[in-house]
JSON list of C-alpha atoms in Angstrom, two decimals:
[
{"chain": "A", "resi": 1, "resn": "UNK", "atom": "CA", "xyz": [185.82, 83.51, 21.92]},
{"chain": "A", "resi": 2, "resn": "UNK", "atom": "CA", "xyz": [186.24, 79.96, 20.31]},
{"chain": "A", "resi": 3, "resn": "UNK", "atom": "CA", "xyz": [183.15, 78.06, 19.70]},
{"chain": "A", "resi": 4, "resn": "UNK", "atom": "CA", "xyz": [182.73, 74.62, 20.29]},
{"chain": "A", "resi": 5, "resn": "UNK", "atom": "CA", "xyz": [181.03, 72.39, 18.13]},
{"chain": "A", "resi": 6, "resn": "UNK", "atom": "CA", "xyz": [179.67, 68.48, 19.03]},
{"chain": "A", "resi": 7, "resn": "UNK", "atom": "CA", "xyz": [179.71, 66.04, 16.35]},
{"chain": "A", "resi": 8, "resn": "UNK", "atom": "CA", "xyz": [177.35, 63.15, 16.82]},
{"chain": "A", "resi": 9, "resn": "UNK", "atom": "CA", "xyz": [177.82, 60.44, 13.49]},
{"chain": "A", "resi": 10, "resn": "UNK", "atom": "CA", "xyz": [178.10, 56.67, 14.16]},
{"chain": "A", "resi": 11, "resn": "UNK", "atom": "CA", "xyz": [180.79, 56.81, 11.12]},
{"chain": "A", "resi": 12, "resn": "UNK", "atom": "CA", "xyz": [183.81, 57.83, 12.64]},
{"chain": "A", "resi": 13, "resn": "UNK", "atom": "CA", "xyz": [185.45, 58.97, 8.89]},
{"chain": "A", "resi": 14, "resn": "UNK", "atom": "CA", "xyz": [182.40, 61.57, 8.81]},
{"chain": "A", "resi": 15, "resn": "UNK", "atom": "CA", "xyz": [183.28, 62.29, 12.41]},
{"chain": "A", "resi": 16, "resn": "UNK", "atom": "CA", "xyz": [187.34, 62.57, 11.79]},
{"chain": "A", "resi": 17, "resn": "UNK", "atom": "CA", "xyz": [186.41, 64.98, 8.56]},
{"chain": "A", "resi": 18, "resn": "UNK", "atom": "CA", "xyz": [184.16, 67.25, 10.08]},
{"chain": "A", "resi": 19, "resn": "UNK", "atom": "CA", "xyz": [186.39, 67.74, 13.14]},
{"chain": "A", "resi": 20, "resn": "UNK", "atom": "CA", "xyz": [189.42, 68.55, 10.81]},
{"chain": "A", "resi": 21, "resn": "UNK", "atom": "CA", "xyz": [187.17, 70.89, 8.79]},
{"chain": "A", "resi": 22, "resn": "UNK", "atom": "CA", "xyz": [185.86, 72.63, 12.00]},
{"chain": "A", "resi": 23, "resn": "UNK", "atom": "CA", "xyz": [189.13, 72.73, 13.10]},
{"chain": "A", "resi": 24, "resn": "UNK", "atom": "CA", "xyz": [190.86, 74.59, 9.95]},
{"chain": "A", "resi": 25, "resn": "UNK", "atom": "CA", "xyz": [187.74, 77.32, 10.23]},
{"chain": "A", "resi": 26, "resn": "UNK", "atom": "CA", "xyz": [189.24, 78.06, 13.47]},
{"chain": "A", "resi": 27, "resn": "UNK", "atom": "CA", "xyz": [186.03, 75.89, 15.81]},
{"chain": "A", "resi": 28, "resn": "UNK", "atom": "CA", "xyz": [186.85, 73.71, 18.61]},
{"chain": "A", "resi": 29, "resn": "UNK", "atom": "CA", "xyz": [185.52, 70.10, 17.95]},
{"chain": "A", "resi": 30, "resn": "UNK", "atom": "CA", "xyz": [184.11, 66.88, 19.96]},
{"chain": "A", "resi": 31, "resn": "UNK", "atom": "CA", "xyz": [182.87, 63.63, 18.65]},
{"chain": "A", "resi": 32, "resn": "UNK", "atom": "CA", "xyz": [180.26, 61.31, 19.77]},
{"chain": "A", "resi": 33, "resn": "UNK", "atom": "CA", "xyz": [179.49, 58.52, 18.62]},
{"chain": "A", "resi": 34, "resn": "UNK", "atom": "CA", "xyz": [175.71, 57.74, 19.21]},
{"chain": "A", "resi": 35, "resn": "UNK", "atom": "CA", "xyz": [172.65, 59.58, 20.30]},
{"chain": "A", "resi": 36, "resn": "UNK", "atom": "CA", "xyz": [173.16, 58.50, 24.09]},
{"chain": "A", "resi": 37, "resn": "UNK", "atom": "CA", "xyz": [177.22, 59.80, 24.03]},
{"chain": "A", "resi": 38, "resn": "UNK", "atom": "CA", "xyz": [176.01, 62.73, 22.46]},
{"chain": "A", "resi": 39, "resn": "UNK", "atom": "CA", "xyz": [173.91, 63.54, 25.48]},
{"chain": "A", "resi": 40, "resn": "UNK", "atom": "CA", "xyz": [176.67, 62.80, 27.77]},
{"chain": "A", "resi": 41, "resn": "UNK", "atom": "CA", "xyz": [178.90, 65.12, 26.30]},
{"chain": "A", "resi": 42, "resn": "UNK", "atom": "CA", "xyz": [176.44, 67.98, 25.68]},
{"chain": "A", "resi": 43, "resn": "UNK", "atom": "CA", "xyz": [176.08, 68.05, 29.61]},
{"chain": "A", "resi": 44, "resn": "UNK", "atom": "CA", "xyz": [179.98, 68.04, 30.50]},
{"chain": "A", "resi": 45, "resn": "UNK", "atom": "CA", "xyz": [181.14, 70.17, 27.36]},
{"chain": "A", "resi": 46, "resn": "UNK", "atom": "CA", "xyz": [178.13, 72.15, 26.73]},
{"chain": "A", "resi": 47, "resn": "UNK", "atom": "CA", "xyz": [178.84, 72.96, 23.19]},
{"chain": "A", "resi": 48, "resn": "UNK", "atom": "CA", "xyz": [177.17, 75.78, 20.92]},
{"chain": "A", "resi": 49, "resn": "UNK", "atom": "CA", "xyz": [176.27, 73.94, 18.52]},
{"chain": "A", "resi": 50, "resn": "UNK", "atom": "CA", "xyz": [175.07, 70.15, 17.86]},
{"chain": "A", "resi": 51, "resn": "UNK", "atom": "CA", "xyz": [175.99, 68.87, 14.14]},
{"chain": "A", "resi": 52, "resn": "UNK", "atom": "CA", "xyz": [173.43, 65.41, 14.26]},
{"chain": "A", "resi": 53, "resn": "UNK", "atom": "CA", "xyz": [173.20, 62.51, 11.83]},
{"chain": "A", "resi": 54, "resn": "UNK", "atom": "CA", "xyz": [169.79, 61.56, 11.91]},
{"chain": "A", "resi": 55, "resn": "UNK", "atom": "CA", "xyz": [169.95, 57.69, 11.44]},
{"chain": "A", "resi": 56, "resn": "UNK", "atom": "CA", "xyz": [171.97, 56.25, 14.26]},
{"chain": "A", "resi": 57, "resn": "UNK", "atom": "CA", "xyz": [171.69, 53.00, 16.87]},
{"chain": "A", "resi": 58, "resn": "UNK", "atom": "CA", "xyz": [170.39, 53.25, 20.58]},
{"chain": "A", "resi": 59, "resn": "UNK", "atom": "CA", "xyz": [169.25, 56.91, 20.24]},
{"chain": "A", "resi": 60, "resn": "UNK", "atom": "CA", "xyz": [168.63, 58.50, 16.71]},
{"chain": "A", "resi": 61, "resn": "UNK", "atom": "CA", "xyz": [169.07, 62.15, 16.11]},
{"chain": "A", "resi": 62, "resn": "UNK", "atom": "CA", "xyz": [165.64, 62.90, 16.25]},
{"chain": "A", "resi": 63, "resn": "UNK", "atom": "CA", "xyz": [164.95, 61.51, 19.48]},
{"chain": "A", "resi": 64, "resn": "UNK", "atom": "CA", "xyz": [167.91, 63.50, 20.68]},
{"chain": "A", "resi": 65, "resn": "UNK", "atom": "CA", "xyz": [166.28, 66.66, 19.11]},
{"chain": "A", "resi": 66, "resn": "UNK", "atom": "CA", "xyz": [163.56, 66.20, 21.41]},
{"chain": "A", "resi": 67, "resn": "UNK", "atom": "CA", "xyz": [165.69, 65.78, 24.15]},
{"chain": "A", "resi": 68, "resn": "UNK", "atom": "CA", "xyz": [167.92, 68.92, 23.68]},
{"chain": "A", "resi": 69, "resn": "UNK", "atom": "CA", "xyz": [164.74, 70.83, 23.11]},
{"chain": "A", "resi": 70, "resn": "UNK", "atom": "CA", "xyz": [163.29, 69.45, 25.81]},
{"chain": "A", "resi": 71, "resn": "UNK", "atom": "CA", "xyz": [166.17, 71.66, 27.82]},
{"chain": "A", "resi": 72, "resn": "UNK", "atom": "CA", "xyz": [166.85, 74.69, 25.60]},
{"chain": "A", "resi": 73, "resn": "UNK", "atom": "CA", "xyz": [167.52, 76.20, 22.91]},
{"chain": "A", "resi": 74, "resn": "UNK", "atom": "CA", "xyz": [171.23, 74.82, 21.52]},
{"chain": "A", "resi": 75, "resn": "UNK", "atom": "CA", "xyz": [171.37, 75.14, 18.08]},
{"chain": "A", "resi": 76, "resn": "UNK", "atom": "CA", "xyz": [171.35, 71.88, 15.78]},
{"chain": "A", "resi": 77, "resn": "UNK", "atom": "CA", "xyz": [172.67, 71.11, 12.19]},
{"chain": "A", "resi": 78, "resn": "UNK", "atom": "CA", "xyz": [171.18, 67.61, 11.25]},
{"chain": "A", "resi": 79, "resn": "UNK", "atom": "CA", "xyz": [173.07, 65.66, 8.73]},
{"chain": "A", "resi": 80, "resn": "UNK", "atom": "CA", "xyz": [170.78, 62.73, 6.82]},
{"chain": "A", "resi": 81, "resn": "UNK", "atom": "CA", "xyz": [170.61, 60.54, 3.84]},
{"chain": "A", "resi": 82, "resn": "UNK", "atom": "CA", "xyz": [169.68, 61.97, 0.50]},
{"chain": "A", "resi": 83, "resn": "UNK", "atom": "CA", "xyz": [166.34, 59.55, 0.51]},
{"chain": "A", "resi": 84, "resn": "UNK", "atom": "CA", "xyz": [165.50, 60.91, 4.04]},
{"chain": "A", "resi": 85, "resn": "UNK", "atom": "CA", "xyz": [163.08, 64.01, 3.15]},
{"chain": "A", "resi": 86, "resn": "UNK", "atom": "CA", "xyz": [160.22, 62.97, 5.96]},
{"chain": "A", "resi": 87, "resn": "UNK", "atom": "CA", "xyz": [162.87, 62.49, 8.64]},
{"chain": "A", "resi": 88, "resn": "UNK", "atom": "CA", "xyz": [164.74, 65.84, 7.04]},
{"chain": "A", "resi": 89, "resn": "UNK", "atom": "CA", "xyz": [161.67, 67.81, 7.68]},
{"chain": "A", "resi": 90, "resn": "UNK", "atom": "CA", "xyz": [160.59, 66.30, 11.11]},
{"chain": "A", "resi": 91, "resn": "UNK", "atom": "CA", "xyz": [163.90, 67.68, 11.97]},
{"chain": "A", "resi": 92, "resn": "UNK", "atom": "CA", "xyz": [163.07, 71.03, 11.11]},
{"chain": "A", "resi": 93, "resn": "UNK", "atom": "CA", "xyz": [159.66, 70.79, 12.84]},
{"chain": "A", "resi": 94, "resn": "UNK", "atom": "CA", "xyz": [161.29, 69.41, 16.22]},
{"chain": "A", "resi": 95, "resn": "UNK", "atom": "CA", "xyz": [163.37, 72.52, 16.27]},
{"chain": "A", "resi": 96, "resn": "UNK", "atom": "CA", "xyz": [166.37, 71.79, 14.02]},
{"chain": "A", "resi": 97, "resn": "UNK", "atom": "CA", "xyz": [167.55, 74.83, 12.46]},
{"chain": "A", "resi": 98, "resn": "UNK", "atom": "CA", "xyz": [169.23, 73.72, 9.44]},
{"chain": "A", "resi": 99, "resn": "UNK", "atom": "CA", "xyz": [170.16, 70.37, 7.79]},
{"chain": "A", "resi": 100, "resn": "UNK", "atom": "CA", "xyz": [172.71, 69.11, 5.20]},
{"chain": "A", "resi": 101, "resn": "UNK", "atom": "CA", "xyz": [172.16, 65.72, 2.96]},
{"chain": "A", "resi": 102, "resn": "UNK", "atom": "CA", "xyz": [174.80, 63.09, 2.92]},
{"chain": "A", "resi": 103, "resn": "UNK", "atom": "CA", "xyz": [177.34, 63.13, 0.67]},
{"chain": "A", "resi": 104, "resn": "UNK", "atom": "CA", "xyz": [178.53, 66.13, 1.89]},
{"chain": "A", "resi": 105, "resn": "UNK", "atom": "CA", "xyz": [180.94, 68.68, 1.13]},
{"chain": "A", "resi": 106, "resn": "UNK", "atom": "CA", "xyz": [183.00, 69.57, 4.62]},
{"chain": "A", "resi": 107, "resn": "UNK", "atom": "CA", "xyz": [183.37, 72.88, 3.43]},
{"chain": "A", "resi": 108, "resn": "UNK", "atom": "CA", "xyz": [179.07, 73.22, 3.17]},
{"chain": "A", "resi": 109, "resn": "UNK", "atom": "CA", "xyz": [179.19, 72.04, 6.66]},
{"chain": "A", "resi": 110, "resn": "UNK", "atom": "CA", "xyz": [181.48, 74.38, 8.38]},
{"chain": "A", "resi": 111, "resn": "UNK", "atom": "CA", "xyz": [179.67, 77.51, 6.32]},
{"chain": "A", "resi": 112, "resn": "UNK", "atom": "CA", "xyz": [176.05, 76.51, 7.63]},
{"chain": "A", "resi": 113, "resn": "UNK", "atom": "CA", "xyz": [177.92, 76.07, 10.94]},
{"chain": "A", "resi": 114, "resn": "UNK", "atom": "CA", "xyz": [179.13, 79.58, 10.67]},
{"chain": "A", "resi": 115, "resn": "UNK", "atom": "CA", "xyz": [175.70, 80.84, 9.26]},
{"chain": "A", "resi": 116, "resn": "UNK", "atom": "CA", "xyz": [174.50, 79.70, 12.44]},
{"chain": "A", "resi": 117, "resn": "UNK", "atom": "CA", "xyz": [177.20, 80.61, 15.29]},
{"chain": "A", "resi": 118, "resn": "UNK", "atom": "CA", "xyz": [176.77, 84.46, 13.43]},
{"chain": "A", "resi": 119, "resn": "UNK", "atom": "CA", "xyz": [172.99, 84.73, 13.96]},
{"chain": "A", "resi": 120, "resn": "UNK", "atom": "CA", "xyz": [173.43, 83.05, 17.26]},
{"chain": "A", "resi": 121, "resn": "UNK", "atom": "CA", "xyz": [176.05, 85.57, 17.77]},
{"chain": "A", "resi": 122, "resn": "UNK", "atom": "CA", "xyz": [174.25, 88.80, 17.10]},
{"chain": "A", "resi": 123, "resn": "UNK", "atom": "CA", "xyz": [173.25, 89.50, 20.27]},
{"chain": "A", "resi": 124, "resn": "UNK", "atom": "CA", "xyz": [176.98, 90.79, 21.14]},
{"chain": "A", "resi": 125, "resn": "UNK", "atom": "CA", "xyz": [176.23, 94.08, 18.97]},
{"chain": "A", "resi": 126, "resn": "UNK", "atom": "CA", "xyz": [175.57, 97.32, 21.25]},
{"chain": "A", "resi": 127, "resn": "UNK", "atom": "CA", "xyz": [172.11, 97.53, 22.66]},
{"chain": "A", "resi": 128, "resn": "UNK", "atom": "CA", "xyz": [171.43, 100.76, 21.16]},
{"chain": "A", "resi": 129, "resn": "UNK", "atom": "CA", "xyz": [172.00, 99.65, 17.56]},
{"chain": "A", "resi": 130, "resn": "UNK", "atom": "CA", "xyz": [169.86, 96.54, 18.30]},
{"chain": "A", "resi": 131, "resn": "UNK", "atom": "CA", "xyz": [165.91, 98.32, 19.17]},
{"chain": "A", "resi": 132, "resn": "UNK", "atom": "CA", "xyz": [163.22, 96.09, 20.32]},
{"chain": "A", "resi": 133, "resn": "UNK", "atom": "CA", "xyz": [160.74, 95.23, 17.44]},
{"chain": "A", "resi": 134, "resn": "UNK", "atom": "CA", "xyz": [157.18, 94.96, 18.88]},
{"chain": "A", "resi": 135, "resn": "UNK", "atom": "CA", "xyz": [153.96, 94.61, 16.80]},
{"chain": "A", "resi": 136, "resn": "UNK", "atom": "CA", "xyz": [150.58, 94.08, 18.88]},
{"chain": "A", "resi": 137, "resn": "UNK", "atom": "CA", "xyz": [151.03, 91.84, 21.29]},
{"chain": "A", "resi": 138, "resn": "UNK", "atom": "CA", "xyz": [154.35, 90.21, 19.74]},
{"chain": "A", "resi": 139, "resn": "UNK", "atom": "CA", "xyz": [158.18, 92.12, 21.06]},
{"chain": "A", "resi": 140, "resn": "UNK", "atom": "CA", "xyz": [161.31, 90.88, 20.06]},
{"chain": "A", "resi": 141, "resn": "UNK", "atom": "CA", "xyz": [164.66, 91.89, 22.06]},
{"chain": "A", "resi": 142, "resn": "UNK", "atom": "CA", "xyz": [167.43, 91.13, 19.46]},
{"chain": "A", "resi": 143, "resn": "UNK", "atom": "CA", "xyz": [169.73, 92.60, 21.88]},
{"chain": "A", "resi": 144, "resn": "UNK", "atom": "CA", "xyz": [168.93, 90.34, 24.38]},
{"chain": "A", "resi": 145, "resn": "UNK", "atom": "CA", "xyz": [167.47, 87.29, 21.98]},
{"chain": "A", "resi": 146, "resn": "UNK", "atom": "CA", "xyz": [164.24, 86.84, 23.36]},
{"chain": "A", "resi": 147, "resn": "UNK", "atom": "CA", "xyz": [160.18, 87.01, 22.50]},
{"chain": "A", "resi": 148, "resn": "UNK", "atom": "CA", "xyz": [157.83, 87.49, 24.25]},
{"chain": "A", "resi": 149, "resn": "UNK", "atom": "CA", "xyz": [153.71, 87.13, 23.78]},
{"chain": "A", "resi": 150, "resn": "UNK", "atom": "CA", "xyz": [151.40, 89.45, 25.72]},
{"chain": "A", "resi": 151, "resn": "UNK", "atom": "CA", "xyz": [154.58, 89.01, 28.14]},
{"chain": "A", "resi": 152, "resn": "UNK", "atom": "CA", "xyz": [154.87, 85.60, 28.55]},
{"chain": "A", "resi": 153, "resn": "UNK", "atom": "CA", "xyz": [158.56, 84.48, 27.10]},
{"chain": "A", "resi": 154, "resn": "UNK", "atom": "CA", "xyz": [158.60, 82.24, 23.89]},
{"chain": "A", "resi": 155, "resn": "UNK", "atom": "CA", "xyz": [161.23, 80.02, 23.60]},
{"chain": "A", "resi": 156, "resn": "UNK", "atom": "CA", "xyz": [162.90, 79.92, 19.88]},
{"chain": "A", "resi": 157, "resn": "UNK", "atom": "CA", "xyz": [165.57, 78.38, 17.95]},
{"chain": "A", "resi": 158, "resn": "UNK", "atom": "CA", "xyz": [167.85, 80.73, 16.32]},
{"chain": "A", "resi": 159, "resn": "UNK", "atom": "CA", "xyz": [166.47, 80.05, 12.87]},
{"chain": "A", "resi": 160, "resn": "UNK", "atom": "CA", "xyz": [163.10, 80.46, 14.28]},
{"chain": "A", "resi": 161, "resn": "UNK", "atom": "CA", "xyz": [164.05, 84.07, 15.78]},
{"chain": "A", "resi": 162, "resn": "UNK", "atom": "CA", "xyz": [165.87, 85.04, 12.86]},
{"chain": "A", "resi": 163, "resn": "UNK", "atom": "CA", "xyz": [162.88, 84.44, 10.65]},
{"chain": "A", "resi": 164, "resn": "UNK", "atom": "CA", "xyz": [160.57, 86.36, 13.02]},
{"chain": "A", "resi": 165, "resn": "UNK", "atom": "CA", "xyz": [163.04, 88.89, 13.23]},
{"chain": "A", "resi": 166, "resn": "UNK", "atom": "CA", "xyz": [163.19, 89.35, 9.59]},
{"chain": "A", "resi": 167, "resn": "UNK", "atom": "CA", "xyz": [159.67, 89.95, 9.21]},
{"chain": "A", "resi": 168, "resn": "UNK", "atom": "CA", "xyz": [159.41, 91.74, 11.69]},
{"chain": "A", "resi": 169, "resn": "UNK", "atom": "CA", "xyz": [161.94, 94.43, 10.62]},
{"chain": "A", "resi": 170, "resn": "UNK", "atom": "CA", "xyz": [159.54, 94.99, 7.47]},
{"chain": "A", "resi": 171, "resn": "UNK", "atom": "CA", "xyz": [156.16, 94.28, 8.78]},
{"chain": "A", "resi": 172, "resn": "UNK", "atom": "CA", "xyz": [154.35, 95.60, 5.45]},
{"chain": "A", "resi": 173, "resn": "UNK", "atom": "CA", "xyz": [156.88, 93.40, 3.48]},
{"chain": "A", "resi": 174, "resn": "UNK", "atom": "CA", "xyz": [155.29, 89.60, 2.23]},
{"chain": "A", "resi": 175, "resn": "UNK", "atom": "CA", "xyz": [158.62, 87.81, 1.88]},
{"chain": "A", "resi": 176, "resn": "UNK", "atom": "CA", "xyz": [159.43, 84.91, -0.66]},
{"chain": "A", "resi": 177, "resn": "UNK", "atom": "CA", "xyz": [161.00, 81.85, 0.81]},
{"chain": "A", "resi": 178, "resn": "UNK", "atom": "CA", "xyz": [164.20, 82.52, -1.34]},
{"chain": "A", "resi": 179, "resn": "UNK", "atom": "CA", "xyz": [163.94, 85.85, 0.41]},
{"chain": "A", "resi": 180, "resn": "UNK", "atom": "CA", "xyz": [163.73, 84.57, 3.76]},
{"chain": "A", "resi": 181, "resn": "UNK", "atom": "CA", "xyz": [166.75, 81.81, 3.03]},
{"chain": "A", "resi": 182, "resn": "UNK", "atom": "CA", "xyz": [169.22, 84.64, 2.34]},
{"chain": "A", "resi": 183, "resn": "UNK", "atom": "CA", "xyz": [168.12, 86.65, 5.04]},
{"chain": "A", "resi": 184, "resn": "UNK", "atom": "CA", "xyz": [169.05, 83.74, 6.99]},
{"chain": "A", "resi": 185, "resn": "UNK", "atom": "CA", "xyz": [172.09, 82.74, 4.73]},
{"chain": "A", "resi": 186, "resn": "UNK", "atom": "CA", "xyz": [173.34, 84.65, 2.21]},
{"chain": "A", "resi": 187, "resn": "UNK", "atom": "CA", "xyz": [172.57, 83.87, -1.40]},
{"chain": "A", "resi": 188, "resn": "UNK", "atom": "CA", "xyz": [173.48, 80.94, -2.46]},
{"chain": "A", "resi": 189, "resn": "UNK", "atom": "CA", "xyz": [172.55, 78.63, -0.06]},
{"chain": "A", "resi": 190, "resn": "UNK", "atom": "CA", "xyz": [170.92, 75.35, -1.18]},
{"chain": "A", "resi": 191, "resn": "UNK", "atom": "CA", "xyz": [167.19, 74.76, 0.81]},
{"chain": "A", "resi": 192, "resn": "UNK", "atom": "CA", "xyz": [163.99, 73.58, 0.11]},
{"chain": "A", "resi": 193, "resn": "UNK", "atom": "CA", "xyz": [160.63, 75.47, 0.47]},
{"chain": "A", "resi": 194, "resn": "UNK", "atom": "CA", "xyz": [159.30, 72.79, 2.61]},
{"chain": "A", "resi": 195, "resn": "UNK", "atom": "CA", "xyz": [161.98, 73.71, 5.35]},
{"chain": "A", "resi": 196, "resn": "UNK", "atom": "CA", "xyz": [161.18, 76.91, 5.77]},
{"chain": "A", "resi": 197, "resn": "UNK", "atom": "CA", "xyz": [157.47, 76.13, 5.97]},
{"chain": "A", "resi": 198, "resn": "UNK", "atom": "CA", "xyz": [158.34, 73.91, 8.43]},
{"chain": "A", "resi": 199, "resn": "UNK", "atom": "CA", "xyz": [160.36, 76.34, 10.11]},
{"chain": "A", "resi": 200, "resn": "UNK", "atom": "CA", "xyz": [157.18, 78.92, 10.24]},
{"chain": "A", "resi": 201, "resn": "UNK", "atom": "CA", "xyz": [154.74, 76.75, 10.95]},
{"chain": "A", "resi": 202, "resn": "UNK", "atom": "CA", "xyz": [156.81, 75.50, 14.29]},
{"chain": "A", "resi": 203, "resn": "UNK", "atom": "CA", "xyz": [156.45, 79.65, 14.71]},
{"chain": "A", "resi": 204, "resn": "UNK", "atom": "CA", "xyz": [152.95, 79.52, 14.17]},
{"chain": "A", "resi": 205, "resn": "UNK", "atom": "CA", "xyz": [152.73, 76.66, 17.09]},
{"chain": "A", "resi": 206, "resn": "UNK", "atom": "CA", "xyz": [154.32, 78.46, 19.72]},
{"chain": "A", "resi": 207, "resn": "UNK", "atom": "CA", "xyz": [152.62, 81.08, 19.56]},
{"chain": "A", "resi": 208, "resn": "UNK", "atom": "CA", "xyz": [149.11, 79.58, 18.61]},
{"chain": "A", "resi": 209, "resn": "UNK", "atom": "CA", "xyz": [149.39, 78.01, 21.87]},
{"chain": "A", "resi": 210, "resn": "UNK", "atom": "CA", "xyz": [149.48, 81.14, 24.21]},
{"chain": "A", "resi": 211, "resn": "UNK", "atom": "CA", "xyz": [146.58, 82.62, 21.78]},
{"chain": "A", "resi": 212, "resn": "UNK", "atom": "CA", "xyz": [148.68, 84.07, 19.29]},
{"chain": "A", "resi": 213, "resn": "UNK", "atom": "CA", "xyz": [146.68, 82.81, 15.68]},
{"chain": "A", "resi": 214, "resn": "UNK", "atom": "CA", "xyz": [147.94, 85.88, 13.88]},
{"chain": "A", "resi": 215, "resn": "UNK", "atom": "CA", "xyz": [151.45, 85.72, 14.23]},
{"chain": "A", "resi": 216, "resn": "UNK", "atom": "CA", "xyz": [152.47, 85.19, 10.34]},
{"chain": "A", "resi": 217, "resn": "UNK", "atom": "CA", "xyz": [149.98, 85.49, 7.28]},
{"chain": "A", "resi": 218, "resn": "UNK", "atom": "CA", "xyz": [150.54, 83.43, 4.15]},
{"chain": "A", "resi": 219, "resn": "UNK", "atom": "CA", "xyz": [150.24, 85.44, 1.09]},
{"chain": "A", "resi": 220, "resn": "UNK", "atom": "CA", "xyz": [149.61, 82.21, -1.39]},
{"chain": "A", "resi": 221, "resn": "UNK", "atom": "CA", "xyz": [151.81, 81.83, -4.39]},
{"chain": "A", "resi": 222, "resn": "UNK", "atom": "CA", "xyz": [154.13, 84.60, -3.13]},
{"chain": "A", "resi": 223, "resn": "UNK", "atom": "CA", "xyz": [155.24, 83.97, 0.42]},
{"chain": "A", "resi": 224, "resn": "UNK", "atom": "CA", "xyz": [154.92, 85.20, 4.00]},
{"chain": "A", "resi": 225, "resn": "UNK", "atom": "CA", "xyz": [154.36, 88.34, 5.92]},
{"chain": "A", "resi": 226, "resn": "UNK", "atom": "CA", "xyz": [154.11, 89.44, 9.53]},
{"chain": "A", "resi": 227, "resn": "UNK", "atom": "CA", "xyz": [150.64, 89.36, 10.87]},
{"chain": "A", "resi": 228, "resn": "UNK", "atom": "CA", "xyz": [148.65, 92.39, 13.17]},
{"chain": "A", "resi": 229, "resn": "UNK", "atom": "CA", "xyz": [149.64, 89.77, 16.04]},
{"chain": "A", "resi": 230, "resn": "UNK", "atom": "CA", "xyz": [146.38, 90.98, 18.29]},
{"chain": "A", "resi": 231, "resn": "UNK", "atom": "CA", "xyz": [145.93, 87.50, 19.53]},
{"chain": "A", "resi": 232, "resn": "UNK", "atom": "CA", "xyz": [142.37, 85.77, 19.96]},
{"chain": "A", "resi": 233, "resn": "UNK", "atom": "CA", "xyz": [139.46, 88.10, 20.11]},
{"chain": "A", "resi": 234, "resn": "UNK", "atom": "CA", "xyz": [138.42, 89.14, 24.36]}
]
């Protein structure tokens, strides 16, 4: 099945080379051109992905972030300015689950895009091949894509699932960040520290606020781990 992929840049030229470079990786494409056409066209062509510029009139990309998050869980690619590092990692921490820096390569694009459509995608593999992962009070259905706390569903971006998911499939393991990015990734792939911190400590929100402290441990000066996830004390 084709995926379709929304691109939201008030520059047109980044729009018309992003939809030609979609298009050549086999993608379906649709522009918008602001925050409040992007919203538009997320309800009539509801894409599976969002690619976002950050810094745009009426409605910036982070406002739309909180918008689309507000709804569900569609993943988003932000694009932003190579002097925008505080907006880059608000991004990440309003439930963006990757971001690329202007000047771009097309080609960096479309393989982050893929990076995400595939972990998105996973879910398609047989259900026997795919076992729950449970620790304490934390399971996690890759099969089905969920988590849930004590039973109560927690709602996750793919990034934020494939992280826990990743820890979770080697609880004992403490995990670098370079670790964790080509889990994610690959090797190869170009991110900062600070955006996967961001990325767990969103994780360590979500479930913080149904009681869940103990999710993921920090292991200073090395990296991260999955946590006895027992919750708050009775």
């Amino acid at each position: 099945m084709q995926h379709t992929v929304l691109v939201v840049d008030d520059d047109p030229h980044i729009r018309q080379l992003l939809v030609f470079a979609l298009g050549k990786a086999g993608l379906a494409a649709r522009e918008a051109e602001d925050g409040e056409a992007a919203l538009a066209a997320i309800a009539e062509v509801q894409p599976d992905l969002v690619i976002l510029d950050i810094n745009m009139p009426r409605l910036n990309g982070l406002d739309v972030c909180r918008k689309i998050r507000a709804q569900g869980d569609l993943p988003i690619l932000f694009l932003s300015s190579r002097d925008d590092e505080i907006d880059r990692v608000l991004g990440i921490e309003l439930g963006g689950d990757d971001y690329v820096v202007k000047p771009f390569s097309p080609r960096e694009v479309t393989a982050r895009v893929q990076a995400i459509l595939r972990r998105a995608s996973a879910s398609a593999k047989a259900p026997e091949d795919r076992p729950q992962l449970a620790q304490g009070r934390l399971k996690l259905d890759p099969d089905s894509w969920t988590a849930t706390w004590n039973g109560a569903d927690v709602s996750l971006t793919v990034t934020e699932f494939s992280i826990l998911k990743a820890l979770m499939a080697a609880p004992s393991k403490v995990f670098s960040r370079d670790q964790i990015i080509d889990r994610l990734h690959g090797p190869g792939f170009a991110i900062t520290d600070r955006t996967i911190d961001s990325h767990v400590r969103n994780l360590r929100g979500k479930f913080a606020a149904l009681g869940g402290q103990d999710v993921i441990e920090t292991r200073p000066g090395v990296g991260y781990r999955l946590g006895p996830c027992l919750g708050e004390p009775a």
